[in-house]
PDB file of C-alpha atoms in Angstrom:
ATOM      1  CA  MET A   1    -166.049 -95.937 -45.326  1.00  0.00           C
ATOM      2  CA  ALA A   2    -163.862 -98.836 -46.391  1.00  0.00           C
ATOM      3  CA  LEU A   3    -161.321 -99.499 -49.197  1.00  0.00           C
ATOM      4  CA  LYS A   4    -161.806-102.852 -51.133  1.00  0.00           C
ATOM      5  CA  PRO A   5    -158.535-104.875 -50.279  1.00  0.00           C
ATOM      6  CA  GLU A   6    -157.280-104.867 -53.591  1.00  0.00           C
ATOM      7  CA  SER A   7    -157.411-101.618 -53.785  1.00  0.00           C
ATOM      8  CA  THR A   8    -154.972-100.898 -51.123  1.00  0.00           C
ATOM      9  CA  ALA A   9    -152.078-102.880 -52.757  1.00  0.00           C
ATOM     10  CA  PRO A  10    -149.148-100.367 -54.331  1.00  0.00           C
ATOM     11  CA  PHE A  11    -148.042-100.778 -57.657  1.00  0.00           C
ATOM     12  CA  HIS A  12    -145.177-103.435 -57.934  1.00  0.00           C
ATOM     13  CA  SER A  13    -143.028-100.802 -59.337  1.00  0.00           C
ATOM     14  CA  VAL A  14    -143.442 -98.421 -56.511  1.00  0.00           C
ATOM     15  CA  ARG A  15    -142.460-101.290 -54.027  1.00  0.00           C
ATOM     16  CA  HIS A  16    -139.516-101.614 -55.806  1.00  0.00           C
ATOM     17  CA  ALA A  17    -138.695 -98.190 -56.361  1.00  0.00           C
ATOM     18  CA  LEU A  18    -138.668 -97.599 -52.723  1.00  0.00           C
ATOM     19  CA  ARG A  19    -136.474-100.633 -52.045  1.00  0.00           C
ATOM     20  CA  VAL A  20    -134.011 -99.145 -54.493  1.00  0.00           C
ATOM     21  CA  LEU A  21    -134.413 -95.550 -52.540  1.00  0.00           C
ATOM     22  CA  GLU A  22    -133.650 -97.441 -49.476  1.00  0.00           C
ATOM     23  CA  VAL A  23    -130.450 -98.894 -50.475  1.00  0.00           C
ATOM     24  CA  VAL A  24    -129.309 -95.747 -52.139  1.00  0.00           C
ATOM     25  CA  SER A  25    -129.892 -93.853 -48.730  1.00  0.00           C
ATOM     26  CA  HIS A  26    -127.720 -96.363 -47.022  1.00  0.00           C
ATOM     27  CA  HIS A  27    -124.693 -95.585 -49.413  1.00  0.00           C
ATOM     28  CA  THR A  28    -124.117 -91.887 -48.771  1.00  0.00           C
ATOM     29  CA  ASP A  29    -120.935 -92.317 -50.877  1.00  0.00           C
ATOM     30  CA  GLY A  30    -123.111 -93.963 -53.693  1.00  0.00           C
ATOM     31  CA  VAL A  31    -123.791 -97.694 -55.105  1.00  0.00           C
ATOM     32  CA  THR A  32    -123.326 -98.807 -58.468  1.00  0.00           C
ATOM     33  CA  ASP A  33    -125.871-100.277 -60.477  1.00  0.00           C
ATOM     34  CA  ALA A  34    -124.319-103.503 -60.135  1.00  0.00           C
ATOM     35  CA  GLY A  35    -124.488-103.151 -56.086  1.00  0.00           C
ATOM     36  CA  LEU A  36    -128.056-102.111 -56.359  1.00  0.00           C
ATOM     37  CA  ALA A  37    -128.871-105.176 -58.258  1.00  0.00           C
ATOM     38  CA  ARG A  38    -127.250-107.274 -55.728  1.00  0.00           C
ATOM     39  CA  GLU A  39    -128.793-105.740 -52.879  1.00  0.00           C
ATOM     40  CA  THR A  40    -132.605-105.458 -54.196  1.00  0.00           C
ATOM     41  CA  GLY A  41    -132.590-108.643 -56.135  1.00  0.00           C
ATOM     42  CA  LEU A  42    -133.898-106.697 -59.097  1.00  0.00           C
ATOM     43  CA  PRO A  43    -133.462-108.006 -62.776  1.00  0.00           C
ATOM     44  CA  PRO A  44    -131.147-105.628 -64.611  1.00  0.00           C
ATOM     45  CA  VAL A  45    -133.676-104.321 -67.102  1.00  0.00           C
ATOM     46  CA  HIS A  46    -136.126-103.380 -64.561  1.00  0.00           C
ATOM     47  CA  LEU A  47    -133.642-101.921 -62.421  1.00  0.00           C
ATOM     48  CA  ALA A  48    -132.576 -99.756 -65.441  1.00  0.00           C
ATOM     49  CA  GLN A  49    -136.105 -98.722 -65.894  1.00  0.00           C
ATOM     50  CA  LEU A  50    -136.561 -97.753 -62.196  1.00  0.00           C
ATOM     51  CA  LEU A  51    -133.437 -95.927 -62.207  1.00  0.00           C
ATOM     52  CA  ARG A  52    -134.640 -93.782 -64.965  1.00  0.00           C
ATOM     53  CA  MET A  53    -137.538 -92.971 -63.380  1.00  0.00           C
ATOM     54  CA  LEU A  54    -135.944 -91.987 -60.216  1.00  0.00           C
ATOM     55  CA  ARG A  55    -133.161 -90.316 -61.930  1.00  0.00           C
ATOM     56  CA  ARG A  56    -135.768 -88.005 -63.804  1.00  0.00           C
ATOM     57  CA  GLU A  57    -138.033 -87.439 -60.934  1.00  0.00           C
ATOM     58  CA  GLY A  58    -135.169 -86.166 -58.911  1.00  0.00           C
ATOM     59  CA  TYR A  59    -134.975 -88.938 -56.277  1.00  0.00           C
ATOM     60  CA  VAL A  60    -131.406 -90.017 -57.336  1.00  0.00           C
ATOM     61  CA  GLU A  61    -128.528 -88.877 -59.348  1.00  0.00           C
ATOM     62  CA  GLN A  62    -125.247 -89.966 -60.456  1.00  0.00           C
ATOM     63  CA  ILE A  63    -122.011 -88.954 -59.216  1.00  0.00           C
ATOM     64  CA  GLY A  64    -118.821 -88.901 -61.360  1.00  0.00           C
ATOM     65  CA  ASP A  65    -118.238 -92.965 -61.057  1.00  0.00           C
ATOM     66  CA  GLY A  66    -121.216 -93.908 -62.188  1.00  0.00           C
ATOM     67  CA  ALA A  67    -122.615 -94.426 -58.622  1.00  0.00           C
ATOM     68  CA  TYR A  68    -126.236 -93.350 -57.464  1.00  0.00           C
ATOM     69  CA  VAL A  69    -126.627 -91.217 -54.528  1.00  0.00           C
ATOM     70  CA  SER A  70    -129.932 -89.603 -53.138  1.00  0.00           C
ATOM     71  CA  GLY A  71    -131.306 -86.632 -55.269  1.00  0.00           C
ATOM     72  CA  PRO A  72    -132.527 -83.273 -54.204  1.00  0.00           C
ATOM     73  CA  ALA A  73    -136.078 -84.453 -54.438  1.00  0.00           C
ATOM     74  CA  LEU A  74    -135.592 -87.140 -52.015  1.00  0.00           C
ATOM     75  CA  ALA A  75    -134.039 -84.696 -49.770  1.00  0.00           C
ATOM     76  CA  LEU A  76    -136.795 -82.131 -49.781  1.00  0.00           C
ATOM     77  CA  LEU A  77    -139.543 -84.612 -49.819  1.00  0.00           C
ATOM     78  CA  GLY A  78    -137.541 -85.799 -46.550  1.00  0.00           C
ATOM     79  CA  SER A  79    -137.689 -82.528 -44.773  1.00  0.00           C
ATOM     80  CA  SER A  80    -140.312 -81.149 -42.253  1.00  0.00           C
ATOM     81  CA  GLY A  81    -142.953 -78.504 -41.762  1.00  0.00           C
ATOM     82  CA  THR A  82    -144.160 -76.449 -44.613  1.00  0.00           C
ATOM     83  CA  GLY A  83    -140.982 -76.870 -46.698  1.00  0.00           C
ATOM     84  CA  ARG A  84    -141.703 -80.337 -47.119  1.00  0.00           C
ATOM     85  CA  ARG A  85    -145.713 -79.524 -47.813  1.00  0.00           C
ATOM     86  CA  THR A  86    -144.540 -77.256 -50.386  1.00  0.00           C
ATOM     87  CA  ALA A  87    -141.905 -79.542 -51.884  1.00  0.00           C
ATOM     88  CA  VAL A  88    -144.488 -82.550 -52.005  1.00  0.00           C
ATOM     89  CA  GLU A  89    -146.966 -80.412 -54.145  1.00  0.00           C
ATOM     90  CA  HIS A  90    -144.303 -78.864 -56.494  1.00  0.00           C
ATOM     91  CA  GLN A  91    -142.903 -82.474 -57.100  1.00  0.00           C
ATOM     92  CA  LEU A  92    -146.473 -83.810 -58.098  1.00  0.00           C
ATOM     93  CA  GLN A  93    -147.012 -80.558 -60.212  1.00  0.00           C
ATOM     94  CA  LYS A  94    -144.049 -81.496 -61.844  1.00  0.00           C
ATOM     95  CA  SER A  95    -144.835 -85.180 -62.395  1.00  0.00           C
ATOM     96  CA  LEU A  96    -148.483 -84.178 -63.676  1.00  0.00           C
ATOM     97  CA  ALA A  97    -146.870 -81.431 -65.881  1.00  0.00           C
ATOM     98  CA  ALA A  98    -144.666 -83.972 -67.650  1.00  0.00           C
ATOM     99  CA  LEU A  99    -147.710 -86.798 -67.838  1.00  0.00           C
ATOM    100  CA  ARG A 100    -149.767 -83.891 -69.711  1.00  0.00           C
ATOM    101  CA  ASP A 101    -146.923 -83.301 -72.230  1.00  0.00           C
ATOM    102  CA  SER A 102    -146.724 -87.095 -72.872  1.00  0.00           C
ATOM    103  CA  VAL A 103    -150.376 -87.918 -73.229  1.00  0.00           C
ATOM    104  CA  GLY A 104    -151.315 -84.704 -74.873  1.00  0.00           C
ATOM    105  CA  ALA A 105    -154.205 -84.037 -72.592  1.00  0.00           C
ATOM    106  CA  ALA A 106    -155.046 -82.173 -69.450  1.00  0.00           C
ATOM    107  CA  VAL A 107    -154.379 -84.498 -66.196  1.00  0.00           C
ATOM    108  CA  TYR A 108    -155.902 -84.716 -62.909  1.00  0.00           C
ATOM    109  CA  LEU A 109    -155.103 -86.137 -59.556  1.00  0.00           C
ATOM    110  CA  SER A 110    -158.030 -86.832 -57.206  1.00  0.00           C
ATOM    111  CA  ARG A 111    -158.770 -88.286 -53.584  1.00  0.00           C
ATOM    112  CA  TYR A 112    -162.174 -89.395 -52.173  1.00  0.00           C
ATOM    113  CA  ILE A 113    -161.744 -87.770 -48.853  1.00  0.00           C
ATOM    114  CA  ASP A 114    -164.270 -87.228 -46.226  1.00  0.00           C
ATOM    115  CA  GLY A 115    -166.957 -88.740 -48.552  1.00  0.00           C
ATOM    116  CA  GLU A 116    -166.416 -86.488 -51.152  1.00  0.00           C
ATOM    117  CA  VAL A 117    -164.593 -86.332 -54.518  1.00  0.00           C
ATOM    118  CA  ARG A 118    -161.626 -83.784 -54.385  1.00  0.00           C
ATOM    119  CA  ILE A 119    -159.256 -82.878 -57.501  1.00  0.00           C
ATOM    120  CA  THR A 120    -156.428 -81.808 -55.481  1.00  0.00           C
ATOM    121  CA  GLN A 121    -154.250 -80.752 -58.339  1.00  0.00           C
ATOM    122  CA  TYR A 122    -154.171 -80.666 -62.157  1.00  0.00           C
ATOM    123  CA  ALA A 123    -151.938 -79.885 -65.167  1.00  0.00           C
ATOM    124  CA  ASP A 124    -153.776 -78.238 -68.137  1.00  0.00           C
ATOM    125  CA  SER A 125    -152.474 -75.740 -71.030  1.00  0.00           C
ATOM    126  CA  PRO A 126    -153.980 -73.606 -73.921  1.00  0.00           C
ATOM    127  CA  ARG A 127    -153.459 -76.854 -76.037  1.00  0.00           C
ATOM    128  CA  THR A 128    -154.682 -79.438 -73.735  1.00  0.00           C
ATOM    129  CA  PRO A 129    -157.702 -77.466 -71.516  1.00  0.00           C
ATOM    130  CA  LYS A 130    -159.320 -78.758 -68.581  1.00  0.00           C
ATOM    131  CA  VAL A 131    -162.838 -80.231 -68.448  1.00  0.00           C
ATOM    132  CA  ASN A 132    -165.276 -77.319 -67.731  1.00  0.00           C
ATOM    133  CA  GLU A 133    -167.005 -78.134 -64.251  1.00  0.00           C
ATOM    134  CA  TRP A 134    -170.391 -77.194 -65.485  1.00  0.00           C
ATOM    135  CA  VAL A 135    -171.845 -79.479 -62.624  1.00  0.00           C
ATOM    136  CA  ASP A 136    -170.215 -79.644 -59.480  1.00  0.00           C
ATOM    137  CA  PHE A 137    -167.752 -82.661 -59.431  1.00  0.00           C
ATOM    138  CA  ARG A 138    -168.610 -83.539 -56.048  1.00  0.00           C
ATOM    139  CA  SER A 139    -172.400 -84.486 -57.362  1.00  0.00           C
ATOM    140  CA  ALA A 140    -171.080 -86.093 -60.442  1.00  0.00           C
ATOM    141  CA  ALA A 141    -169.066 -88.886 -59.777  1.00  0.00           C
ATOM    142  CA  HIS A 142    -171.245 -91.480 -61.210  1.00  0.00           C
ATOM    143  CA  ALA A 143    -170.597 -89.809 -64.404  1.00  0.00           C
ATOM    144  CA  MET A 144    -167.287 -89.016 -64.305  1.00  0.00           C
ATOM    145  CA  ALA A 145    -164.063 -91.494 -65.136  1.00  0.00           C
ATOM    146  CA  ILE A 146    -162.650 -89.943 -62.088  1.00  0.00           C
ATOM    147  CA  GLY A 147    -165.729 -90.471 -59.544  1.00  0.00           C
ATOM    148  CA  LYS A 148    -166.135 -94.007 -61.188  1.00  0.00           C
ATOM    149  CA  CYS A 149    -162.541 -94.900 -60.557  1.00  0.00           C
ATOM    150  CA  LEU A 150    -162.689 -93.691 -56.913  1.00  0.00           C
ATOM    151  CA  LEU A 151    -165.746 -95.224 -56.233  1.00  0.00           C
ATOM    152  CA  THR A 152    -164.758 -98.723 -57.536  1.00  0.00           C
ATOM    153  CA  GLN A 153    -162.096 -98.623 -54.688  1.00  0.00           C
ATOM    154  CA  LEU A 154    -164.907 -98.312 -51.870  1.00  0.00           C
ATOM    155  CA  ASP A 155    -166.450-101.463 -50.498  1.00  0.00           C
ATOM    156  CA  HIS A 156    -170.321-101.695 -51.037  1.00  0.00           C
ATOM    157  CA  ASP A 157    -171.398 -99.809 -47.977  1.00  0.00           C
ATOM    158  CA  GLY A 158    -169.044 -97.010 -48.897  1.00  0.00           C
ATOM    159  CA  ARG A 159    -170.868 -96.830 -52.293  1.00  0.00           C
ATOM    160  CA  ARG A 160    -174.117 -96.933 -51.033  1.00  0.00           C
ATOM    161  CA  ASP A 161    -173.250 -93.971 -48.375  1.00  0.00           C
ATOM    162  CA  HIS A 162    -171.993 -92.182 -51.444  1.00  0.00           C
ATOM    163  CA  PHE A 163    -175.303 -92.562 -53.495  1.00  0.00           C
ATOM    164  CA  SER A 164    -177.608 -91.440 -50.271  1.00  0.00           C
ATOM    165  CA  ARG A 165    -175.852 -88.416 -50.435  1.00  0.00           C
ATOM    166  CA  HIS A 166    -175.347 -87.783 -54.272  1.00  0.00           C
ATOM    167  CA  LYS A 167    -178.349 -89.026 -56.562  1.00  0.00           C
ATOM    168  CA  THR A 168    -177.471 -90.302 -59.915  1.00  0.00           C
ATOM    169  CA  VAL A 169    -179.082 -87.520 -61.877  1.00  0.00           C
ATOM    170  CA  ARG A 170    -178.833 -87.467 -65.765  1.00  0.00           C
ATOM    171  CA  LEU A 171    -176.286 -85.111 -67.270  1.00  0.00           C
ATOM    172  CA  THR A 172    -176.327 -86.065 -70.756  1.00  0.00           C
ATOM    173  CA  SER A 173    -177.914 -88.847 -72.904  1.00  0.00           C
ATOM    174  CA  ARG A 174    -175.127 -91.203 -71.892  1.00  0.00           C
ATOM    175  CA  THR A 175    -175.300 -90.857 -67.986  1.00  0.00           C
ATOM    176  CA  THR A 176    -175.925 -94.012 -66.208  1.00  0.00           C
ATOM    177  CA  THR A 177    -178.499 -93.379 -63.514  1.00  0.00           C
ATOM    178  CA  ASN A 178    -180.095 -96.601 -62.454  1.00  0.00           C
ATOM    179  CA  GLU A 179    -178.305 -97.275 -59.595  1.00  0.00           C
ATOM    180  CA  LYS A 180    -178.382-101.205 -59.725  1.00  0.00           C
ATOM    181  CA  VAL A 181    -176.724-100.898 -63.284  1.00  0.00           C
ATOM    182  CA  LEU A 182    -174.304 -98.326 -61.925  1.00  0.00           C
ATOM    183  CA  PHE A 183    -173.216-100.613 -59.204  1.00  0.00           C
ATOM    184  CA  ARG A 184    -173.116-103.858 -61.408  1.00  0.00           C
ATOM    185  CA  LYS A 185    -170.562-101.659 -63.515  1.00  0.00           C
ATOM    186  CA  LEU A 186    -168.346-100.492 -60.686  1.00  0.00           C
ATOM    187  CA  GLU A 187    -168.138-104.188 -59.032  1.00  0.00           C
ATOM    188  CA  ALA A 188    -167.263-105.733 -62.441  1.00  0.00           C
ATOM    189  CA  GLN A 189    -164.617-103.057 -63.372  1.00  0.00           C
ATOM    190  CA  PRO A 190    -160.914-104.509 -63.286  1.00  0.00           C
ATOM    191  CA  ALA A 191    -158.678-102.754 -61.191  1.00  0.00           C
ATOM    192  CA  THR A 192    -156.162-102.833 -63.900  1.00  0.00           C
ATOM    193  CA  VAL A 193    -158.139-101.567 -66.701  1.00  0.00           C
ATOM    194  CA  PRO A 194    -158.937 -97.623 -66.843  1.00  0.00           C
ATOM    195  CA  VAL A 195    -162.157 -96.415 -66.093  1.00  0.00           C
ATOM    196  CA  LEU A 196    -163.616 -94.002 -69.270  1.00  0.00           C
ATOM    197  CA  ASP A 197    -166.270 -91.658 -69.596  1.00  0.00           C
ATOM    198  CA  LEU A 198    -167.374 -91.186 -72.959  1.00  0.00           C
ATOM    199  CA  GLN A 199    -169.511 -88.162 -73.095  1.00  0.00           C
ATOM    200  CA  GLU A 200    -171.155 -89.284 -69.502  1.00  0.00           C
ATOM    201  CA  TYR A 201    -170.625 -86.014 -67.511  1.00  0.00           C
ATOM    202  CA  ALA A 202    -170.192 -83.391 -70.594  1.00  0.00           C
ATOM    203  CA  VAL A 203    -170.978 -83.569 -74.139  1.00  0.00           C
ATOM    204  CA  GLY A 204    -168.100 -82.973 -76.446  1.00  0.00           C
ATOM    205  CA  THR A 205    -165.409 -84.673 -73.613  1.00  0.00           C
ATOM    206  CA  VAL A 206    -163.964 -88.263 -72.953  1.00  0.00           C
ATOM    207  CA  CYS A 207    -162.278 -88.916 -69.939  1.00  0.00           C
ATOM    208  CA  ALA A 208    -160.205 -91.988 -68.624  1.00  0.00           C
ATOM    209  CA  ALA A 209    -159.101 -92.805 -64.872  1.00  0.00           C
ATOM    210  CA  VAL A 210    -156.613 -95.392 -63.258  1.00  0.00           C
ATOM    211  CA  PRO A 211    -156.634 -96.042 -59.351  1.00  0.00           C
ATOM    212  CA  ILE A 212    -153.531 -94.480 -57.748  1.00  0.00           C
ATOM    213  CA  THR A 213    -154.275 -95.238 -53.841  1.00  0.00           C
ATOM    214  CA  ALA A 214    -151.720 -94.141 -51.154  1.00  0.00           C
ATOM    215  CA  GLY A 215    -152.439 -94.456 -47.611  1.00  0.00           C
ATOM    216  CA  ARG A 216    -156.051 -94.755 -46.557  1.00  0.00           C
ATOM    217  CA  ALA A 217    -157.682 -92.500 -48.960  1.00  0.00           C
ATOM    218  CA  ALA A 218    -158.943 -93.710 -52.496  1.00  0.00           C
ATOM    219  CA  GLY A 219    -157.168 -91.877 -55.352  1.00  0.00           C
ATOM    220  CA  SER A 220    -157.189 -91.719 -59.158  1.00  0.00           C
ATOM    221  CA  LEU A 221    -155.132 -90.217 -61.821  1.00  0.00           C
ATOM    222  CA  ALA A 222    -157.038 -89.355 -64.750  1.00  0.00           C
ATOM    223  CA  LEU A 223    -157.129 -87.376 -68.192  1.00  0.00           C
ATOM    224  CA  SER A 224    -159.800 -85.687 -70.452  1.00  0.00           C
ATOM    225  CA  LEU A 225    -159.943 -85.061 -74.231  1.00  0.00           C
ATOM    226  CA  PRO A 226    -161.985 -83.196 -76.583  1.00  0.00           C
ATOM    227  CA  LEU A 227    -164.363 -85.328 -78.599  1.00  0.00           C
ATOM    228  CA  GLU A 228    -162.445 -84.754 -81.693  1.00  0.00           C
ATOM    229  CA  HIS A 229    -159.493 -86.643 -80.198  1.00  0.00           C
ATOM    230  CA  ALA A 230    -161.424 -89.585 -78.811  1.00  0.00           C
ATOM    231  CA  HIS A 231    -159.489 -91.787 -81.309  1.00  0.00           C
ATOM    232  CA  ARG A 232    -156.454 -91.204 -78.945  1.00  0.00           C
ATOM    233  CA  LEU A 233    -158.304 -91.927 -75.886  1.00  0.00           C
ATOM    234  CA  ARG A 234    -157.379 -95.572 -75.300  1.00  0.00           C
ATOM    235  CA  GLN A 235    -153.862 -95.150 -75.983  1.00  0.00           C
ATOM    236  CA  ALA A 236    -153.483 -92.038 -73.734  1.00  0.00           C
ATOM    237  CA  ALA A 237    -155.137 -94.210 -71.151  1.00  0.00           C
ATOM    238  CA  SER A 238    -152.686 -96.749 -71.708  1.00  0.00           C
ATOM    239  CA  THR A 239    -149.806 -94.334 -71.318  1.00  0.00           C
ATOM    240  CA  LEU A 240    -151.542 -93.054 -68.137  1.00  0.00           C
ATOM    241  CA  ASN A 241    -151.692 -96.452 -66.624  1.00  0.00           C
ATOM    242  CA  ARG A 242    -148.036 -97.060 -67.438  1.00  0.00           C
ATOM    243  CA  GLU A 243    -146.826 -93.483 -66.041  1.00  0.00           C
ATOM    244  CA  ALA A 244    -149.035 -93.512 -62.753  1.00  0.00           C
ATOM    245  CA  ALA A 245    -146.173 -95.302 -60.688  1.00  0.00           C
ATOM    246  CA  ARG A 246    -144.188 -91.923 -60.932  1.00  0.00           C
ATOM    247  CA  VAL A 247    -147.104 -89.908 -59.246  1.00  0.00           C
ATOM    248  CA  LEU A 248    -148.072 -93.034 -56.871  1.00  0.00           C
ATOM    249  CA  LEU A 249    -144.134 -92.852 -55.676  1.00  0.00           C
ATOM    250  CA  SER A 250    -144.465 -88.888 -54.396  1.00  0.00           C
ATOM    251  CA  LEU A 251    -147.815 -89.774 -52.794  1.00  0.00           C
ATOM    252  CA  THR A 252    -145.932 -92.640 -51.057  1.00  0.00           C
ATOM    253  CA  ILE A 253    -143.252 -91.139 -50.201  1.00  0.00           C
ATOM    254  CA  GLN A 254    -145.359 -88.000 -48.908  1.00  0.00           C
ATOM    255  CA  GLY A 255    -146.932 -90.110 -46.192  1.00  0.00           C
ATOM    256  CA  PRO A 256    -149.890 -89.693 -44.583  1.00  0.00           C
TER     257      PRO A 256
END
C-alpha cells in the first residue's frame, strides 16, 4: 500500500514550528522573538501565532526576560522508553481534549495501519458523545468521514486492495455503495477540504475529517455531531482543519 504523493507533505505551519523548536533548542539560555525571527526567517505575525501554539502545548516557555526556552512537553517527548510513549499519548490526549472543547464535538485521531482503519485516540464528554459503533469501523470506511479521509490518501491500488477485503455495503439510505462512484468521489476530493459524512454511517449523525499524515501511515482528525447540530458542521470542520497542526506536530515529534 502506498500513499498518494501529495498526502505525505506536512502542513507548512508544522514545518515552521519544527524550525522554531530547533532554534530554541540550540539556545539553552533562551532566545528572543526577534532572534527567532532572524534565524527562522518567519514573518513576525506568523511567528507570534506559532509561539502561542507552542506555548499552549508546552513545547516552549518564556523565562524572566521574555526569551524562549524548551518547555516540559518537549523534554518528555524527547525521552526514551515507556515514559516517552506515555508522554506522547498524554500530549495527544491533551490536544484532542482542547480541540473537543473548541469545536464543541467529539474528536477522533485515526490511522490506516496494516490495511485497516484504526481509531487510536478520541476525546468525548457527556455533552459531546462519541459515535455509537453500531457497525465495526474497519468494515465501514466507505461510509465514514474518517474512513473516506484515510482512503483519499491511498493510491488507486491501495484503495482497490481495501475494497477487495471490505465490501461497500449499505448502512443507511445515504451510503454510497457503487464502487465506481465512490472511487470518483475519493479521487476528486481536494486535500485541503474536509471530508464529510452526512448520515452515511449512522442515521442521526454527521461527521467531518481532515488528513493528518505523519510518517508512512495515512491519518485523519475527525469530529462527529448529532443531526440537530448539523448546522454547525461546516464551521466546526473549518476549526478542525485550522487546529489540526497542533495534533500533527505531536505526531511528527513522536516519530515512527
